Coordinates of C-alpha atoms in Angstrom, one line a residue:
M17 CA 104.2 109.5 -72.8
A18 CA 107.0 108.0 -74.9
K19 CA 108.3 104.6 -74.0
P20 CA 112.2 104.2 -73.2
G21 CA 114.0 104.4 -76.2
Q22 CA 111.0 105.3 -78.6
G23 CA 110.9 108.5 -80.2
S24 CA 112.4 112.2 -79.4
K25 CA 109.5 112.8 -76.7
Y26 CA 111.1 110.5 -74.4
R27 CA 112.6 112.4 -71.6
G28 CA 113.8 109.7 -69.2
S29 CA 117.1 108.9 -68.3
V30 CA 116.7 105.1 -68.3
H31 CA 116.4 103.5 -71.8
D32 CA 115.3 99.9 -72.8
F33 CA 118.3 98.0 -72.8
P34 CA 119.5 96.7 -76.5
D35 CA 119.8 92.8 -76.9
F36 CA 117.8 92.3 -73.7
N37 CA 117.7 88.6 -72.7
P38 CA 115.4 88.3 -69.5
S39 CA 116.7 85.0 -68.8
Q40 CA 120.6 85.7 -68.8
D41 CA 119.8 88.8 -66.7
A42 CA 117.6 86.5 -64.2
E43 CA 120.7 84.1 -64.3
A44 CA 123.4 87.3 -63.4
L45 CA 121.3 88.3 -60.6
Y46 CA 121.2 84.7 -59.0
T47 CA 124.9 84.4 -59.3
A48 CA 125.4 87.9 -58.0
M49 CA 123.4 86.8 -54.8
K50 CA 124.6 83.4 -54.5
G51 CA 126.6 82.2 -51.8
F52 CA 128.2 84.2 -48.8
G53 CA 128.0 87.9 -49.5
S54 CA 126.5 89.4 -52.7
D55 CA 128.1 91.1 -55.9
K56 CA 126.1 94.7 -55.2
E57 CA 128.2 96.3 -57.9
A58 CA 126.8 93.8 -60.7
I59 CA 123.0 94.1 -59.3
L60 CA 123.2 97.9 -59.3
E61 CA 124.6 97.8 -62.9
L62 CA 122.1 95.4 -64.5
I63 CA 119.0 96.7 -62.6
T64 CA 119.9 100.6 -63.3
S65 CA 120.3 99.7 -67.1
R66 CA 117.2 98.2 -67.7
S67 CA 114.1 99.8 -68.1
N68 CA 111.0 99.1 -65.7
R69 CA 109.2 96.9 -68.4
Q70 CA 112.3 95.0 -68.7
R71 CA 112.5 94.4 -65.0
Q72 CA 109.3 93.0 -64.6
E73 CA 110.3 90.2 -67.5
I74 CA 113.3 89.8 -65.3
I75 CA 111.2 88.9 -62.4
Q76 CA 109.0 86.7 -64.3
S77 CA 112.2 84.6 -65.6
Y78 CA 114.1 84.5 -62.1
K79 CA 110.7 82.7 -60.7
S80 CA 110.5 80.3 -63.8
L81 CA 114.1 79.3 -63.5
Y82 CA 114.6 79.3 -59.9
G83 CA 111.0 79.1 -58.5
K84 CA 111.9 82.1 -56.3
D85 CA 110.9 85.6 -55.7
L86 CA 113.7 88.0 -57.1
I87 CA 112.1 91.0 -54.8
A88 CA 112.2 88.6 -51.8
D89 CA 115.9 87.9 -52.5
L90 CA 117.0 91.1 -53.1
K91 CA 115.5 92.4 -49.8
Y92 CA 117.2 89.3 -48.1
E93 CA 120.5 90.2 -49.7
L94 CA 120.4 94.0 -49.6
T95 CA 120.2 96.6 -46.7
G96 CA 119.3 100.0 -45.8
K97 CA 119.0 103.0 -48.6
F98 CA 120.4 100.7 -51.2
E99 CA 117.9 98.0 -50.8
R100 CA 115.1 100.6 -50.5
L101 CA 116.2 102.0 -54.0
I102 CA 117.0 98.6 -55.9
V103 CA 113.4 97.1 -54.6
G104 CA 111.8 100.1 -55.6
L105 CA 113.0 99.9 -59.1
M106 CA 111.8 96.6 -59.2
R107 CA 108.2 97.5 -59.0
P108 CA 105.7 99.0 -61.6
L109 CA 105.3 102.6 -61.0
A110 CA 102.1 102.1 -59.7
Y111 CA 102.8 99.4 -57.1
C112 CA 105.8 101.6 -56.1
D113 CA 103.5 104.6 -55.5
A114 CA 100.9 102.4 -53.9
K115 CA 103.8 101.2 -51.6
E116 CA 104.8 104.8 -50.8
I117 CA 101.2 105.7 -50.0
K118 CA 100.8 102.7 -47.7
D119 CA 103.6 103.4 -45.7
A120 CA 102.6 107.1 -45.5
V121 CA 98.9 106.6 -43.9
S122 CA 100.4 103.4 -41.8
G123 CA 101.4 103.3 -38.2
I124 CA 101.3 106.2 -35.9
G125 CA 101.2 109.7 -37.6
T126 CA 100.8 110.3 -41.4
D127 CA 103.3 111.5 -44.0
E128 CA 101.5 114.2 -45.4
K129 CA 104.6 115.3 -47.7
C130 CA 104.6 111.9 -49.4
L131 CA 100.7 112.1 -49.9
I132 CA 101.0 115.6 -51.5
E133 CA 104.1 114.6 -53.7
I134 CA 102.4 111.8 -55.4
L135 CA 98.8 112.8 -55.5
A136 CA 99.8 116.6 -56.8
S137 CA 102.0 115.4 -59.7
R138 CA 100.2 112.3 -61.2
T139 CA 98.5 112.2 -64.3
N140 CA 94.8 111.0 -64.4
E141 CA 96.3 107.7 -65.9
Q142 CA 98.7 107.3 -63.2
I143 CA 96.2 107.8 -60.8
H144 CA 93.7 105.2 -62.1
Q145 CA 96.6 102.7 -62.1
L146 CA 97.6 103.6 -58.8
V147 CA 94.1 103.1 -57.3
A148 CA 94.1 99.7 -59.1
A149 CA 97.4 98.8 -57.6
Y150 CA 96.8 99.6 -54.2
K151 CA 93.5 97.5 -54.3
D152 CA 95.6 94.2 -55.8
A153 CA 98.5 94.8 -53.4
Y154 CA 96.8 95.4 -50.0
E155 CA 93.2 94.5 -50.7
R156 CA 92.1 97.9 -49.3
D157 CA 90.5 100.6 -50.9
L158 CA 92.9 103.5 -51.2
E159 CA 90.3 106.5 -50.8
A160 CA 88.9 104.7 -47.6
D161 CA 92.5 104.5 -46.3
V162 CA 93.3 108.1 -47.1
I163 CA 89.6 109.4 -45.6
G164 CA 90.7 107.5 -42.4
D165 CA 94.1 109.0 -42.3
T166 CA 93.2 112.8 -43.0
S167 CA 90.7 115.1 -42.3
G168 CA 89.2 118.5 -43.2
H169 CA 89.8 120.4 -46.5
F170 CA 93.1 118.6 -47.0
Q171 CA 91.3 115.3 -47.0
K172 CA 88.7 116.8 -49.4
M173 CA 91.3 117.7 -51.9
L174 CA 92.9 114.4 -51.8
V175 CA 89.8 112.7 -52.4
V176 CA 89.3 115.2 -55.4
L177 CA 92.5 114.2 -56.8
L178 CA 92.3 110.5 -56.3
Q179 CA 89.3 110.5 -58.7
G180 CA 91.5 111.2 -61.5
T181 CA 89.2 113.3 -63.6
R182 CA 91.0 116.2 -64.3
E183 CA 89.8 117.7 -67.8
E184 CA 92.6 117.0 -70.4
D185 CA 91.5 119.1 -73.3
D186 CA 93.8 121.7 -74.4
V187 CA 91.1 123.8 -75.8
V188 CA 90.3 126.6 -73.5
S189 CA 87.1 128.7 -73.1
E190 CA 88.2 132.3 -72.4
D191 CA 84.7 133.2 -70.9
L192 CA 85.4 130.2 -68.5
V193 CA 88.9 131.4 -67.3
H194 CA 87.6 134.9 -66.8
Q195 CA 84.7 133.3 -64.6
D196 CA 87.2 130.9 -62.4
V197 CA 89.4 134.1 -62.1
Q198 CA 86.2 135.9 -60.8
D199 CA 85.3 132.8 -58.7
L200 CA 88.8 132.4 -56.8
Y201 CA 88.9 136.1 -56.1
E202 CA 85.9 136.3 -54.7
A203 CA 86.3 133.0 -52.6
G204 CA 89.4 134.4 -51.1
E205 CA 90.4 138.0 -51.3
L206 CA 87.0 139.6 -51.5
K207 CA 85.4 137.3 -49.0
W208 CA 85.6 137.6 -45.1
G209 CA 86.8 134.1 -44.6
T210 CA 87.7 131.7 -47.3
D211 CA 85.5 129.4 -49.5
E212 CA 87.7 126.5 -49.9
A213 CA 85.4 124.6 -51.8
Q214 CA 85.9 127.0 -54.8
F215 CA 89.7 126.5 -54.5
I216 CA 89.2 122.7 -54.5
Y217 CA 86.8 122.4 -57.4
I218 CA 88.7 124.7 -59.7
L219 CA 92.6 123.4 -59.3
G220 CA 91.3 119.8 -58.6
N221 CA 89.3 119.6 -62.2
R222 CA 90.1 122.2 -64.4
S223 CA 92.8 121.2 -67.1
K224 CA 96.4 122.3 -67.0
Q225 CA 96.3 124.4 -70.0
H226 CA 93.4 126.3 -68.6
L227 CA 94.7 126.7 -65.2
R228 CA 97.9 128.3 -66.6
L229 CA 95.6 130.9 -68.2
V230 CA 93.5 131.3 -65.1
F231 CA 96.9 131.9 -63.2
D232 CA 98.0 134.6 -65.4
E233 CA 94.8 136.1 -65.6
Y234 CA 94.5 136.2 -61.9
L235 CA 97.9 137.9 -61.8
K236 CA 96.5 140.6 -64.2
T237 CA 93.2 141.0 -62.3
T238 CA 94.3 140.8 -58.7
G239 CA 98.1 142.4 -59.1
K240 CA 99.2 139.3 -57.4
P241 CA 100.2 135.7 -58.0
I242 CA 97.6 132.6 -57.2
E243 CA 100.4 131.3 -54.9
A244 CA 100.5 134.6 -52.9
S245 CA 96.5 134.2 -52.3
I246 CA 96.6 130.6 -51.3
R247 CA 99.5 131.4 -48.6
G248 CA 97.1 134.2 -47.5
E249 CA 93.8 132.4 -47.6
L250 CA 94.6 128.8 -46.6
S251 CA 96.8 127.0 -43.8
G252 CA 98.5 124.0 -42.7
D253 CA 98.6 120.9 -45.0
F254 CA 95.7 122.1 -47.2
E255 CA 97.8 125.2 -48.1
K256 CA 101.0 122.8 -48.9
L257 CA 98.5 120.7 -51.0
M258 CA 97.3 123.6 -53.0
L259 CA 100.8 125.1 -53.5
A260 CA 102.0 121.8 -54.7
V261 CA 99.0 121.6 -57.3
V262 CA 99.7 124.8 -58.8
K263 CA 103.4 124.3 -59.1
C264 CA 102.8 121.1 -60.9
I265 CA 100.4 122.6 -63.1
R266 CA 103.0 125.2 -63.9
S267 CA 105.8 122.8 -64.4
T268 CA 106.0 119.6 -63.0
P269 CA 109.6 118.8 -63.8
E270 CA 110.3 122.2 -61.6
Y271 CA 108.3 121.1 -58.9
F272 CA 110.6 117.7 -58.4
A273 CA 113.7 119.8 -59.2
E274 CA 112.9 122.0 -56.0
R275 CA 111.7 118.6 -53.9
L276 CA 115.3 117.1 -54.9
F277 CA 117.3 120.5 -54.0
K278 CA 115.3 120.4 -50.8
A279 CA 116.0 116.7 -49.8
M280 CA 119.7 117.4 -50.4
K281 CA 120.4 120.8 -49.0
G282 CA 121.5 121.4 -45.5
L283 CA 122.5 118.8 -42.9
G284 CA 121.4 115.3 -43.7
T285 CA 119.4 113.8 -46.7
R286 CA 115.7 113.1 -47.0
D287 CA 116.6 109.9 -48.5
N288 CA 112.9 108.6 -48.8
T289 CA 112.0 111.6 -50.9
L290 CA 115.5 111.5 -53.1
I291 CA 114.9 107.6 -53.7
R292 CA 111.0 108.1 -54.5
I293 CA 111.7 111.0 -56.9
M294 CA 115.0 109.2 -58.5
V295 CA 112.7 106.0 -59.0
S296 CA 109.5 107.3 -60.0
R297 CA 110.8 110.0 -62.8
S298 CA 113.7 108.2 -64.2
E299 CA 111.6 106.9 -67.4
L300 CA 109.2 110.0 -67.3
D301 CA 111.1 113.4 -67.2
M302 CA 114.4 113.0 -65.7
L303 CA 116.2 115.0 -68.5
D304 CA 113.8 117.8 -67.8
I305 CA 114.4 118.0 -64.2
R306 CA 118.2 117.8 -64.6
E307 CA 117.8 121.0 -66.8
I308 CA 115.8 123.0 -64.7
F309 CA 117.7 121.8 -61.6
R310 CA 120.9 123.1 -63.2
T311 CA 119.3 126.5 -64.3
K312 CA 117.6 127.2 -60.9
Y313 CA 120.4 126.1 -58.4
E314 CA 123.5 126.9 -60.5
K315 CA 124.7 123.3 -59.9
S316 CA 123.9 119.9 -61.5
L317 CA 121.8 117.2 -59.9
Y318 CA 124.2 114.9 -60.6
S319 CA 127.1 116.7 -58.5
M320 CA 124.9 117.3 -55.7
I321 CA 123.9 113.4 -55.5
K322 CA 127.5 112.8 -55.6
N323 CA 128.4 115.1 -52.9
D324 CA 125.5 114.0 -50.6
T325 CA 125.5 110.2 -50.7
S326 CA 127.9 107.4 -50.8
G327 CA 128.6 103.7 -51.6
E328 CA 126.7 101.6 -53.9
Y329 CA 123.6 103.7 -52.9
K330 CA 125.7 106.9 -54.6
K331 CA 126.3 104.9 -57.7
A332 CA 122.9 103.4 -58.3
L333 CA 121.4 107.2 -57.9
L334 CA 123.9 108.7 -60.3
K335 CA 123.2 106.0 -62.7
L336 CA 119.4 107.1 -62.8
C337 CA 120.5 110.6 -63.2
G338 CA 121.9 109.7 -66.3
G339 CA 124.8 112.5 -66.6
D340 CA 126.6 115.4 -65.3
D341 CA 125.2 118.8 -66.8
D342 CA 128.3 120.6 -65.3
A343 CA 130.3 119.7 -68.2
A344 CA 130.2 122.9 -69.5
G345 CA 129.9 123.3 -73.5
Q346 CA 130.2 119.5 -74.3
F347 CA 127.3 119.9 -77.1
F348 CA 129.0 122.6 -78.8
P349 CA 131.9 120.7 -80.7
E350 CA 128.9 118.4 -82.1
A351 CA 126.8 121.7 -82.7
A352 CA 129.6 123.3 -84.7
Q353 CA 130.4 119.9 -86.7
V354 CA 126.7 119.7 -87.5
A355 CA 126.2 123.2 -88.6
Y356 CA 129.5 123.0 -90.9
Q357 CA 128.3 119.8 -92.6
M358 CA 124.9 121.3 -93.1
W359 CA 126.5 124.4 -94.7
E360 CA 128.9 122.1 -96.9
L361 CA 126.3 119.5 -98.3
S362 CA 123.1 121.6 -98.6
A363 CA 122.5 123.1 -102.0
V364 CA 122.6 126.7 -102.3
A365 CA 119.2 128.0 -103.6
R366 CA 116.9 131.0 -103.9
V367 CA 113.1 130.5 -103.2
E368 CA 110.8 133.0 -103.8
L369 CA 108.2 132.6 -101.0
K370 CA 104.7 132.6 -102.4
G371 CA 101.6 132.2 -99.7
T372 CA 98.6 130.0 -100.3
V373 CA 95.9 132.4 -99.0
R374 CA 95.5 135.6 -100.4
P375 CA 93.2 138.6 -99.6
A376 CA 89.6 137.7 -100.6
A377 CA 88.2 139.7 -103.7
D378 CA 85.1 141.8 -102.7
F379 CA 85.9 141.3 -99.2
N380 CA 82.9 142.2 -97.1
P381 CA 83.5 142.0 -93.3
D382 CA 79.7 142.6 -92.5
A383 CA 78.7 139.8 -94.6
D384 CA 81.3 137.3 -92.9
A385 CA 80.6 138.3 -89.7
K386 CA 77.1 137.6 -90.3
A387 CA 77.5 134.1 -91.9
L388 CA 79.9 133.2 -88.9
R389 CA 77.2 134.2 -86.5
K390 CA 74.5 132.4 -88.3
A391 CA 76.9 129.0 -88.6
M392 CA 77.1 129.1 -84.9
K393 CA 73.7 129.8 -83.9
G394 CA 71.0 127.4 -82.7
L395 CA 71.7 123.5 -82.1
G396 CA 74.7 122.1 -84.1
T397 CA 77.4 124.1 -85.7
D398 CA 78.0 124.5 -89.7
E399 CA 81.5 123.9 -89.6
S400 CA 81.9 123.7 -93.4
T401 CA 80.9 127.7 -93.5
I402 CA 83.5 128.4 -90.8
I403 CA 86.1 126.7 -92.5
D404 CA 85.2 127.9 -96.1
I405 CA 85.3 131.7 -94.7
I406 CA 88.2 131.7 -92.6
T407 CA 90.5 129.6 -95.0
H408 CA 89.8 132.1 -97.9
R409 CA 90.4 135.3 -96.1
S410 CA 93.8 137.0 -95.4
N411 CA 94.9 137.4 -91.9
A412 CA 94.3 141.1 -92.1
Q413 CA 91.0 140.5 -93.4
R414 CA 90.2 138.0 -90.3
Q415 CA 91.2 140.7 -87.9
Q416 CA 88.6 142.7 -89.7
I417 CA 85.9 140.1 -89.2
R418 CA 86.6 139.9 -85.5
Q419 CA 86.1 143.7 -85.1
T420 CA 82.8 143.7 -87.2
F421 CA 81.4 140.7 -85.5
K422 CA 82.1 142.4 -81.8
S423 CA 80.6 145.7 -83.5
H424 CA 77.4 144.1 -84.6
F425 CA 76.7 141.6 -82.0
G426 CA 78.8 142.4 -78.8
R427 CA 80.6 139.1 -78.9
D428 CA 84.2 137.9 -79.1
L429 CA 84.4 135.8 -82.2
M430 CA 87.2 133.9 -80.6
A431 CA 85.3 132.9 -77.6
D432 CA 82.5 131.9 -79.7
L433 CA 84.4 129.9 -81.9
K434 CA 86.1 128.3 -78.9
S435 CA 82.8 127.1 -77.7
E436 CA 81.4 125.7 -80.8
I437 CA 84.4 123.8 -82.3
S438 CA 86.9 121.6 -80.5
G439 CA 90.0 119.6 -81.2
D440 CA 92.4 119.9 -84.0
L441 CA 89.8 122.0 -86.0
A442 CA 89.5 124.4 -83.0
R443 CA 93.3 124.7 -82.8
L444 CA 93.7 125.1 -86.5
I445 CA 90.8 127.7 -87.0
L446 CA 91.9 129.6 -83.7
G447 CA 95.4 129.8 -84.9
L448 CA 94.2 131.3 -88.2
M449 CA 92.3 133.9 -86.5
M450 CA 95.1 135.3 -84.0
P451 CA 97.6 137.9 -85.5
P452 CA 100.9 136.3 -86.7
A453 CA 102.9 137.8 -83.9
H454 CA 100.5 136.9 -81.3
Y455 CA 100.3 133.3 -82.8
D456 CA 104.0 132.7 -82.7
A457 CA 104.1 134.5 -79.4
K458 CA 101.4 132.0 -78.1
Q459 CA 103.5 128.9 -79.5
L460 CA 106.6 130.1 -77.9
K461 CA 104.9 130.4 -74.6
K462 CA 103.7 126.8 -74.9
A463 CA 106.8 125.6 -75.9
M464 CA 108.5 126.8 -72.6
E465 CA 105.5 125.7 -70.3
G466 CA 104.6 122.5 -68.8
A467 CA 106.8 119.4 -68.6
G468 CA 110.0 120.1 -70.6
T469 CA 110.9 122.4 -73.4
D470 CA 109.7 122.1 -76.9
E471 CA 113.2 123.4 -78.6
K472 CA 112.3 122.4 -81.9
A473 CA 109.4 125.0 -81.6
L474 CA 111.5 127.7 -80.5
I475 CA 114.0 127.0 -83.1
E476 CA 111.4 126.8 -85.9
I477 CA 110.2 130.3 -85.1
L478 CA 113.0 132.3 -84.0
A479 CA 115.3 131.3 -86.5
T480 CA 113.1 131.9 -89.4
R481 CA 111.2 135.3 -88.6
T482 CA 112.6 138.4 -90.0
N483 CA 113.8 141.3 -87.8
A484 CA 110.4 143.1 -88.2
E485 CA 108.5 139.8 -87.3
I486 CA 110.9 139.0 -84.4
R487 CA 110.0 142.8 -82.9
A488 CA 106.5 142.1 -83.3
I489 CA 106.6 139.0 -81.5
N490 CA 108.3 140.5 -78.4
E491 CA 105.6 143.2 -78.3
A492 CA 103.3 140.7 -78.5
Y493 CA 104.7 138.4 -76.0
K494 CA 105.1 141.2 -73.5
E495 CA 101.2 142.4 -74.1
D496 CA 99.7 138.9 -73.6
Y497 CA 102.0 137.4 -70.8
H498 CA 103.2 140.4 -69.0
K499 CA 106.6 139.1 -69.3
S500 CA 109.6 139.8 -71.4
L501 CA 110.5 137.1 -74.1
E502 CA 114.0 137.3 -73.2
D503 CA 113.4 136.7 -69.5
A504 CA 111.1 133.5 -70.7
L505 CA 113.9 132.3 -72.8
S506 CA 116.6 132.9 -70.0
S507 CA 114.7 131.1 -67.5
D508 CA 113.8 128.0 -69.8
T509 CA 116.9 127.2 -71.4
S510 CA 120.6 127.2 -70.8
G511 CA 124.1 127.2 -72.2
H512 CA 124.8 128.0 -75.8
F513 CA 121.4 127.2 -77.0
R514 CA 120.0 129.8 -74.7
R515 CA 122.8 132.5 -75.9
I516 CA 122.1 131.8 -79.4
L517 CA 118.1 132.0 -78.8
I518 CA 118.3 135.4 -77.0
S519 CA 120.5 136.5 -79.9
L520 CA 117.8 135.5 -82.1
A521 CA 115.2 137.3 -80.1
T522 CA 116.7 140.7 -80.2
G523 CA 116.0 140.7 -83.9
N524 CA 119.2 142.7 -84.9
R525 CA 120.3 140.7 -88.1
D526 CA 122.2 142.9 -90.4
E527 CA 120.0 143.4 -93.4
G528 CA 122.6 144.9 -95.8
G529 CA 124.7 143.2 -98.4
E530 CA 127.8 141.1 -98.3
D531 CA 131.3 142.0 -97.2
R532 CA 133.6 139.6 -98.9
D533 CA 136.7 140.2 -96.9
Q534 CA 134.3 139.7 -93.6
A535 CA 132.9 136.6 -95.2
R536 CA 136.3 135.0 -95.6
D537 CA 137.3 135.7 -92.2
D538 CA 133.8 134.2 -90.9
A539 CA 134.6 131.3 -93.0
K540 CA 137.8 130.9 -91.1
V541 CA 136.1 130.8 -87.8
A542 CA 133.8 128.1 -88.8
A543 CA 136.9 126.0 -90.1
E544 CA 139.1 126.6 -86.9
I545 CA 135.9 125.6 -84.9
L546 CA 135.8 122.3 -86.5
E547 CA 139.5 122.0 -86.1
I548 CA 139.7 122.2 -82.5
A549 CA 136.3 120.8 -81.7
D550 CA 137.4 117.7 -80.3
T551 CA 140.4 119.3 -78.3
S552 CA 141.0 121.1 -75.2
S553 CA 142.3 124.2 -77.0
G554 CA 142.0 127.4 -75.0
D555 CA 141.0 129.5 -78.0
K556 CA 137.3 127.3 -78.3
T557 CA 135.2 129.7 -75.9
S558 CA 135.9 132.7 -77.9
L559 CA 135.6 131.0 -81.2
E560 CA 132.1 129.6 -80.0
T561 CA 131.2 132.9 -79.0
R562 CA 132.5 134.6 -82.4
F563 CA 130.7 131.5 -84.4
M564 CA 127.4 132.2 -82.6
T565 CA 127.7 136.1 -83.3
I566 CA 128.2 135.1 -87.1
L567 CA 125.1 132.9 -87.4
C568 CA 122.8 135.4 -85.4
T569 CA 123.8 138.6 -86.7
R570 CA 125.3 138.4 -90.4
S571 CA 122.7 139.0 -93.4
Y572 CA 121.6 135.8 -95.0
Q573 CA 123.5 137.2 -98.2
H574 CA 126.6 137.5 -96.2
L575 CA 126.3 134.1 -94.8
R576 CA 125.8 132.7 -98.4
R577 CA 129.0 134.4 -99.5
G578 CA 130.7 132.7 -96.5
E579 CA 129.9 129.4 -97.8
A580 CA 132.1 130.0 -100.9
W581 CA 135.2 130.5 -98.8
L582 CA 135.0 127.3 -96.6
P583 CA 137.6 124.9 -97.0
P584 CA 137.2 121.4 -97.5
L585 CA 135.7 119.3 -94.5
P586 CA 138.1 116.8 -93.1
S587 CA 136.7 113.4 -93.8
P588 CA 137.2 110.2 -92.1
A589 CA 140.0 109.4 -94.5
G590 CA 143.1 109.4 -93.2
R591 CA 141.9 108.4 -89.7
S592 CA 142.3 104.7 -89.1
P593 CA 139.1 102.8 -88.5
E594 CA 140.6 101.2 -85.3
L595 CA 141.3 104.7 -83.9
M596 CA 137.7 105.8 -84.6
R597 CA 136.3 102.9 -83.1
A598 CA 138.5 103.3 -80.1
A599 CA 137.0 107.0 -79.9
L600 CA 133.5 106.0 -80.3
E601 CA 133.6 103.4 -77.5
S602 CA 135.2 106.0 -75.2
S603 CA 132.8 108.5 -76.3
K604 CA 130.0 105.9 -75.1
R605 CA 131.6 105.0 -71.6
S606 CA 131.8 108.4 -70.9
Q607 CA 128.2 109.4 -71.7
L608 CA 129.1 112.2 -73.8
P609 CA 127.5 113.1 -77.3
T610 CA 129.1 111.0 -79.8
H611 CA 131.3 113.0 -82.1
P612 CA 129.5 113.1 -85.4
L613 CA 133.0 111.8 -87.6
L614 CA 132.8 108.6 -85.0
T615 CA 129.3 107.2 -85.8
P616 CA 128.7 104.0 -87.3
A617 CA 128.1 105.2 -90.7
A618 CA 131.4 107.2 -90.6
L619 CA 133.0 103.8 -89.5
R620 CA 131.5 102.2 -92.5
S621 CA 132.8 105.1 -94.9
C622 CA 136.5 104.8 -93.9
P623 CA 137.9 106.2 -95.8
G624 CA 135.5 108.2 -97.7
S625 CA 133.5 111.2 -98.0
T626 CA 131.6 112.9 -95.3
A627 CA 128.4 113.0 -97.6
N628 CA 127.6 109.4 -96.0
V629 CA 128.0 110.8 -92.8
S630 CA 125.3 113.6 -92.6
A631 CA 122.3 111.2 -92.1
S632 CA 123.6 109.6 -88.8
L633 CA 124.4 112.8 -86.8
R634 CA 122.6 112.8 -83.5
P635 CA 121.5 116.4 -83.0
T636 CA 121.3 118.4 -80.1
P637 CA 119.2 121.9 -79.7
F638 CA 122.0 124.0 -80.5
S639 CA 122.7 122.0 -83.6
F640 CA 119.1 122.2 -84.8
A641 CA 119.3 126.0 -84.1
A642 CA 122.4 126.4 -86.1
N643 CA 121.1 124.1 -88.9
S644 CA 118.0 126.1 -89.3
L645 CA 120.1 129.6 -89.4
L646 CA 122.2 128.1 -92.1
L647 CA 119.5 126.6 -94.2
R648 CA 117.5 129.9 -93.6
G649 CA 120.6 132.0 -95.0
Q650 CA 120.3 129.8 -98.0
L651 CA 116.9 129.7 -98.9
R652 CA 116.5 133.6 -98.6

């Protein structure tokens, strides 16, 4: 997991504070709590805008400067839900989890929902850190305390999860997938009673990637999702725990989005759940949770928190949330600017596509199948032979080898390769062995499952394939995953980005020539989009729709012709640096994306050409997609 502010993979809402000074922050907090009353606004503003790592440095500086425990002082000065939230933020995640579990198993009764939420959702590393933190904080063994407060199969599954030994290899054995499906089926649906041990072993130990394939195959084999079997075969807290594990395997952010929604819907708010999730996910996957929440419940997480809480408690939660996703279309003006600049600044080129892998001369699938079998037979694996054969055969020839291998040996070549090679080599070789459409379908599936969405992979594939390739991908996706690609895209993306992806996934781009008059009209649409990008014009929605239609359906030859009719892009010249700086600061305060023409690079170039601006643009998923389409049109 990327750390706050480090790289594009980071999906948290709280980032490292720039120019961080722990001593100054410690002094500010001391001042906020000094004298009669406390400045709660100053406390929440400071703590919610620092990463957890930075908060730990503040704690140390506070003790060094004043000889006092910052957390103890915060507990003394603050009260209620706000105090619980702020103190939770001040603890490292592992210690925060340890405190939650200690509370869950202490006193009369047990908070099973808390145990389930934490232990079903944490990674191996997080579990190990939790166990160590619990021991350090309470001088007790976490496993022993859980065993002492729970019972039955619920207890056994919790103990399995506490080991933190879930497999983490992405390379999956098809044979083992089929075996696990059969074992689960026989342990539940086909058995009088239920063999809970099989459910515990498989769901508690197999890798996430493996289990996702098991769930898909289980649906094919039994005609019902694994969740239905769990509800029918298990009961009580054990059933709830196993369902939570399945949800987290499928998508941890979706699990937390559902937990947050249930915590706030109806009368009253389950504040402990709300606090626990907002604290624990703010530096992990809050952006993914927000996206799924907005899509699934048709309202933003921000707006629901705003309507369900109050006071400083509400302000702090909203800061952790990080933004309101109900601001419809806020990314589009930036996307249009980026696309327009890419269109203007990129050189028009025609590239003749030439592959590096060609059909092997004197191809003999029988000889290749035998050579591959020999390379994998006995002790060890002759990886050099495998690499040499597979990388020197075209994809069509590899499919012939697969068929011949099965005919000769009654074995699945893909399964044998999976069992004999591993790591990056396995992913490369297995990818080469798949038909292109099925490989693309698999990459699209992977991009949309698990924590978050790999927008770049979706864009890379859908923006670069021909109509025929897109149609083949649709068929392969339906065949492999029993779900249409369009449905998958609809459920995993949103807004303009979703619309452009679905349009591309239809594979209906015009493949004819250019229409000079139409190209001129299309160029005007792009120019108009730029003109009103930072206004509230009522024409914007219809222009946005037309712009997407142009990018997704016009032929590449037509799009190249459209470039010739584009007017010069407005540059920062003529806009005063003072005005632009004011707009930039306003953009920062509103938490909206920075307008491309208001970047620091643009300010430095005032007055000047936009050629200096393009490198500093902050892209969005839609802008990536638009850029890819425009470049694809120029390179064809």
